[in-house]
XYZ file of C-alpha atoms in Angstrom:
312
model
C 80.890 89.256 60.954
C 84.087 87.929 62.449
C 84.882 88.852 66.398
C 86.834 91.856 67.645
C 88.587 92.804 71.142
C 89.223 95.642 71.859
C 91.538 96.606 75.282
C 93.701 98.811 76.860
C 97.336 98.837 77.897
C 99.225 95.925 80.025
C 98.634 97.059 83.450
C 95.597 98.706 83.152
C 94.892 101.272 84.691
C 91.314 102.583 85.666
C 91.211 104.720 81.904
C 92.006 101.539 80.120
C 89.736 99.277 81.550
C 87.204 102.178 81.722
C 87.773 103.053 77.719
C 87.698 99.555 76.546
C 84.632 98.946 78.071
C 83.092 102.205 76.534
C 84.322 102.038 73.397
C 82.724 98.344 73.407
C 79.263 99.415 74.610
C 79.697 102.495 72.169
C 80.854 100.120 68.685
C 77.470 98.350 69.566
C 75.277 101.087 69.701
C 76.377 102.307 66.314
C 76.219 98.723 65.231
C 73.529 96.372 66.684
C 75.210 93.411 64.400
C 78.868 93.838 65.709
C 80.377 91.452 67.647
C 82.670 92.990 69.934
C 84.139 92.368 73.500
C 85.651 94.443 75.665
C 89.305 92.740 77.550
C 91.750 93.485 79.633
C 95.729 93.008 79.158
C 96.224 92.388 83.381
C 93.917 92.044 86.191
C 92.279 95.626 87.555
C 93.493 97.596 90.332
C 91.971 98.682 93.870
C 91.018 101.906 92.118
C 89.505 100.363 88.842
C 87.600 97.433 91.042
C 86.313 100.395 93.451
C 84.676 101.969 90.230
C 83.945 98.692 88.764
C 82.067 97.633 92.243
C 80.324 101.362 92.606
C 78.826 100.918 89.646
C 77.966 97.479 88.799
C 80.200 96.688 85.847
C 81.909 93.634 85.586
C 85.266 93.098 85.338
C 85.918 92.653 81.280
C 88.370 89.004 81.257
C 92.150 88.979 81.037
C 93.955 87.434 78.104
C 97.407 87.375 77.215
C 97.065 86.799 73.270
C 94.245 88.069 71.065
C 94.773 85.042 68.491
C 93.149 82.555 68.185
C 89.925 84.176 69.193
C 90.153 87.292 67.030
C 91.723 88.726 63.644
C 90.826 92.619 64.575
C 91.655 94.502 67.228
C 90.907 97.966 68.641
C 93.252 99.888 70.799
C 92.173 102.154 73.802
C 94.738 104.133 75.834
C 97.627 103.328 73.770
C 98.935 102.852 70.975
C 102.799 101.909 71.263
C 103.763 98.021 70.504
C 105.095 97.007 73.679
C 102.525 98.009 75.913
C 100.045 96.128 73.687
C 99.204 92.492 73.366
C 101.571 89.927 72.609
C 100.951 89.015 69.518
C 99.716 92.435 68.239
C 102.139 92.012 64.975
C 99.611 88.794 64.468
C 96.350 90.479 64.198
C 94.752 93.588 62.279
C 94.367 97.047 64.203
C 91.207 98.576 62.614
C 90.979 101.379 65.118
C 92.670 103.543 68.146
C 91.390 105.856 70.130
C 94.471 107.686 72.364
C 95.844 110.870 74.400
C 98.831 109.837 74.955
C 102.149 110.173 72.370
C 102.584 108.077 69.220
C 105.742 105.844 68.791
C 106.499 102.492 67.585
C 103.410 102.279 65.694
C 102.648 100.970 62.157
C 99.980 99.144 59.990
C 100.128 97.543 57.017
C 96.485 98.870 56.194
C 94.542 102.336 56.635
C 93.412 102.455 59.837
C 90.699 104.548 62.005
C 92.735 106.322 64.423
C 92.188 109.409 66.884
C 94.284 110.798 69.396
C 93.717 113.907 71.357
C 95.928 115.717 73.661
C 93.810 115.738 76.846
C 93.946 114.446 80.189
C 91.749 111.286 79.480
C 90.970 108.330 76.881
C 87.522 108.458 78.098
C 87.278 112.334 77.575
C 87.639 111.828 73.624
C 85.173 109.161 74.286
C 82.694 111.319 75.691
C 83.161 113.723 73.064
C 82.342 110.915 70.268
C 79.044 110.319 72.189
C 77.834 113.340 71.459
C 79.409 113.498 67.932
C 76.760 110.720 67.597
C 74.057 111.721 69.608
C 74.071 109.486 71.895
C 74.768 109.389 75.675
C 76.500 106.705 77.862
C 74.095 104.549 80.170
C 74.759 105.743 84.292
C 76.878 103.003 84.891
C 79.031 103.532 81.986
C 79.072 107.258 82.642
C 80.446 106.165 86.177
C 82.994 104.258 84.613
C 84.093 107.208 82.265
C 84.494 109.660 85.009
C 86.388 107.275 87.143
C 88.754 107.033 84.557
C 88.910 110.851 83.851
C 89.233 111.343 87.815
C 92.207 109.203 88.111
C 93.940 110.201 84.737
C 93.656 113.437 86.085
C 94.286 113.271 89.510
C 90.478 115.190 90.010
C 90.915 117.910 87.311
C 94.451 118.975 89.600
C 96.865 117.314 87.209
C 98.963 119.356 84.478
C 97.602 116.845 81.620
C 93.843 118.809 82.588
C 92.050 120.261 79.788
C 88.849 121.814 79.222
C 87.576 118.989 77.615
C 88.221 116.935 80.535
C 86.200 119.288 83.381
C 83.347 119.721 80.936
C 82.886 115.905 80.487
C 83.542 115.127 84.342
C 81.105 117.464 85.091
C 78.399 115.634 82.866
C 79.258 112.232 83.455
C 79.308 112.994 87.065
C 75.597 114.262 86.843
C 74.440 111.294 84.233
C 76.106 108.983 87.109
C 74.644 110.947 89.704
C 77.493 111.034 91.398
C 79.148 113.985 93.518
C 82.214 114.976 91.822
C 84.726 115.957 94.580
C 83.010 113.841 96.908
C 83.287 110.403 94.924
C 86.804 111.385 92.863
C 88.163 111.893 96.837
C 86.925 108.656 97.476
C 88.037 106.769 94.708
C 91.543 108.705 94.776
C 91.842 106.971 98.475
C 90.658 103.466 97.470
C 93.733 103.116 94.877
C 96.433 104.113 96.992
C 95.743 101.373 99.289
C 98.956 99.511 99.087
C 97.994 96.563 101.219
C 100.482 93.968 102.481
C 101.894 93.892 98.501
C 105.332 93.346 98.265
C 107.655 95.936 96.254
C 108.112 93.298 93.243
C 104.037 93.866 93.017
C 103.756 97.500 93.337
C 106.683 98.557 90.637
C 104.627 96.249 88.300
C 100.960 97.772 88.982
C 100.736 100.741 86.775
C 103.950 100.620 84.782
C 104.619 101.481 81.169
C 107.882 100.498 78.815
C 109.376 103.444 76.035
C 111.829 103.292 73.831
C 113.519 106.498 73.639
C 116.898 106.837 71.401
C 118.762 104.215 71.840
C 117.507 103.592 75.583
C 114.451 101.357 77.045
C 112.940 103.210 79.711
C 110.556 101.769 82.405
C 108.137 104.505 83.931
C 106.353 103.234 86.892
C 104.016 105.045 89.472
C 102.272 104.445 92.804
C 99.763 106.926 93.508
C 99.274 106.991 97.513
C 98.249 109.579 100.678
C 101.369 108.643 102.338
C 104.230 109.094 100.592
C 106.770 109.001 104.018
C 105.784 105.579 104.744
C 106.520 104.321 100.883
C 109.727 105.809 101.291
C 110.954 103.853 104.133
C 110.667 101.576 101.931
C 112.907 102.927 99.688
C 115.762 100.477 99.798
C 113.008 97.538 98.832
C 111.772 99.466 95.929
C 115.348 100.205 94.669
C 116.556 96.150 95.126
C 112.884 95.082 92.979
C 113.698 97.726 90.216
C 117.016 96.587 89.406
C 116.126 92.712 89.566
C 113.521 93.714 86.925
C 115.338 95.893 84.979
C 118.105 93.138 84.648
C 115.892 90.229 83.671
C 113.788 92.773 81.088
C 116.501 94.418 80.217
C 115.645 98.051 81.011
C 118.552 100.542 80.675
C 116.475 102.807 82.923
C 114.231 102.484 85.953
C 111.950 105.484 87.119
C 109.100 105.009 90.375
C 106.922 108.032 90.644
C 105.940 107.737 94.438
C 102.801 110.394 93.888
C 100.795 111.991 96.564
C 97.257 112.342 95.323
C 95.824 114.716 97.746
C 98.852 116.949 97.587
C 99.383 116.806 94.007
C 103.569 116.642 94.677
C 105.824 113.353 94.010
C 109.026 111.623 95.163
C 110.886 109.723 92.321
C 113.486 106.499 92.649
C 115.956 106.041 89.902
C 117.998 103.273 88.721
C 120.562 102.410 86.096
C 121.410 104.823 83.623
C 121.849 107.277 82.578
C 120.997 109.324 85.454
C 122.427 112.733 84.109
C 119.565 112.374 81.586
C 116.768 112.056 84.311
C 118.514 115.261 85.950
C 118.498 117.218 82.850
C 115.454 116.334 81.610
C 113.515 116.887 84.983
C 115.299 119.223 86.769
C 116.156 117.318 89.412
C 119.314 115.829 91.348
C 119.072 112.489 91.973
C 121.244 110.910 95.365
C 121.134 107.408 96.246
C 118.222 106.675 93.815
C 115.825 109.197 95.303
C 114.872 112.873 93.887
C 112.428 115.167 95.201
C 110.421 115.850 92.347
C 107.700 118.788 93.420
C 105.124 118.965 91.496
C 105.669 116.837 88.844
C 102.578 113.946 88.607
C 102.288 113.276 84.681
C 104.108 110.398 83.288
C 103.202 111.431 79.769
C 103.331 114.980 80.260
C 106.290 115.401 82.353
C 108.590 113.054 82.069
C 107.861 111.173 79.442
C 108.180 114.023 76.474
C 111.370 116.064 78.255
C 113.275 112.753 78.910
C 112.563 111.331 75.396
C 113.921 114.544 73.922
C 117.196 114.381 76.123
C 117.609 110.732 75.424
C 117.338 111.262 71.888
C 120.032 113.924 71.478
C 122.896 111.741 73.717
C-alpha cells in the first residue's frame, strides 16, 4: 500500500493542523495497514504550538510539494486549488473533509468528499468518530477542541453551530480540560504578535479567492488589542500593497479581530473598494473601516463579497 499525506491549508491555522492530524490518527484506526502521515503546508502558529505544547503532540513536518513522496492526497480544511499544495494538479485527491465553500475544485476520478456547514473541520471530524464508534485519544481530543475554539472564536463566532458546542463540550471533558477556562487561554496565546514585522503578520493566517474576474487576498490577525495594531496602520497598508503587487492580488483585505470582544477593524487596499463597501456595509477611508461585528472570513465576507464581485 503506497503512502498518503494528508494536510491542511497554506498557513495553517490551528483547525488545519488540528484536522490533519485527526483525520491521520482516525484513517489508521479504521485501517491498521494504512500508511498515512499527517503534514503541514507552513510552520504552526503561537496558537496552534500552545495546543500542540498543552497537549503533547508534535508538530506534523512542513513540505512544500507532496511529489515525490506520495501519489494520494487527502485534504482537511480546504478544498480550493490555490490554498493547497503546489503541485496538487500532480497527485490524486482520494478524499476531503471541509466547512468551508467549494470553488476551483475538480478531479479527474470519484472522490470521497464531505463538507459541512459548521464552525469547524474538526467538528465534522468528531461527528465521524462516533459514526464509527470510536473516540479520539485525550490528546487528540485536545487538539480537536483547540481547533473548534479558535475556528469559533469560543462558540461566540457567527460560523457557531450546534454541532460545534456539542462536540466542544465532549472533547473538552475527554481532554479534561475546562472549556472557558483553557479556550480564554489559548485565545490569548495566539494574539501574541511579538516583535513580527507587518510583512509577517499579513502572511500568518491568510487565504487567496478567486471571485469573478478578481483575486482577492483575505487576511486576519486575531489580537486583545486592536488600538495598538492600528497604530500600525500605515505599516500594514505599505506590506499589503508590496504583496499584492508581486502576487498579483487585485484586492487586499486585513481583518484586525478582537477576540475577547468579538468586534473587528478592517484595512483595504487596491480595488475595487466600492465592492468591499457594498458587500460589507461598510465605508472604507484611507484603507481603514470599522467593521463591528463582523469576525468570519468565510461567513462574512467571503460569501457577500464573492456575490458582489461576481455581478460587476
Amino acid at each position: 500500500m503506497s503512502k498518503v499525506f494528508v494536510f491542511g491549508h497554506r498557513n495553517p491555522d490551528t483547525d488545519a493542523i488540528a484536522s490533519a492530524i485527526t483525520m491521520a490518527h482516525l484513517e489508521r484506526s479504521l485501517d491498521s495497514a494504512l500508511d498515512i502521515e499527517a503534514v503541514a503546508l507552513g510552520s504552526p502558529g503561537a496558537e496552534t504550538r500552545h495546543a500542540l505544547d498543552r497537549f503533547g503532540v508534535v508538530a506534523p513536518r512542513v513540505i512544500e510539494r507532496a511529489r515525490p513522496d506520495v501519489d494520494e492526497v487527502i485534504l482537511v480544511d480546504h478544498n480550493e486549488r490555490q490554498q493547497s499544495v503546489a503541485d496538487i494538479d500532480d497527485v490524486t485527491i482520494t478524499k476531503v473533509v471541509d466547512h468551508h465553500r467549494i470553488a476551483n475544485f475538480e478531479t479527474a476520478a470519484p472522490l470521497w468528499f464531505r463538507a459541512e456547514p459548521v464552525g469547524c473541520t474538526c467538528t465534522i471530524l468528531s461527528r465521524m468518530f462516533g459514526e464509527n464508534s470510536l473516540q479520539p485519544p485525550p490528546d487528540i481530543a485536545g487538539l480537536m477542541v483547540s481547533a473548534i475554539i479558535s475556528d469559533t472564536l469560543l462558540l461566540h463566532s457567527p460560523t457557531t453551530t450546534d454541532l460545534d458546542r456539542r462536540a466542544a463540550t465532549a472533547l473538552a471533558d475527554r481532554a479534561g480540560i475546562d472549556l472557558d477556562t483553557y479556550g480564554t487561554e489559548l485565545l490569548r496565546a495566539g494574539s501574541d504578535v511579538g516583535d513580527a514585522s507587518a510583512a509577517e503578520l499579513i502572511d500568518r493566517d491568510a487565504k487567496s479567492y478567486t471571485m469573478g474576474s478578481t483575486t482577492v487576498r483575505v487576511a486576519q490577525i486575531n489580537t486583545v488589542d486592536v488600538d495598538a495594531l492600528l497604530a500600525r496602520r500605515d505599516e500594514f497598508l505599505a506590506a499589503m500593497n508590496t504583496e499584492a503587487q508581486h502576487e498579483g492580488y487585485d484586492l487586499f483585505l486585513l481583518l484586525l479581530t478582537d477576540v475577547l470582544k468579538v468586534d473587528s477593524d478592517l484595512l483595504v487596499v487596491g480595488a475595487p473598494v466600492d465592492a468591499v463597501e457594498k458587500a460589507l456595509g461598510v465605508t472604507v477611508h484611507d484603507g481603514h473601516a470599522k467593521a463591528p461585528g463582523i469576525v468570519s472570513r468565510k461567513k462574512q465576507i467571503v460569501p457577500q463579497l464573492t456575490e458582489v464581485l461576481r455581478a460587476t
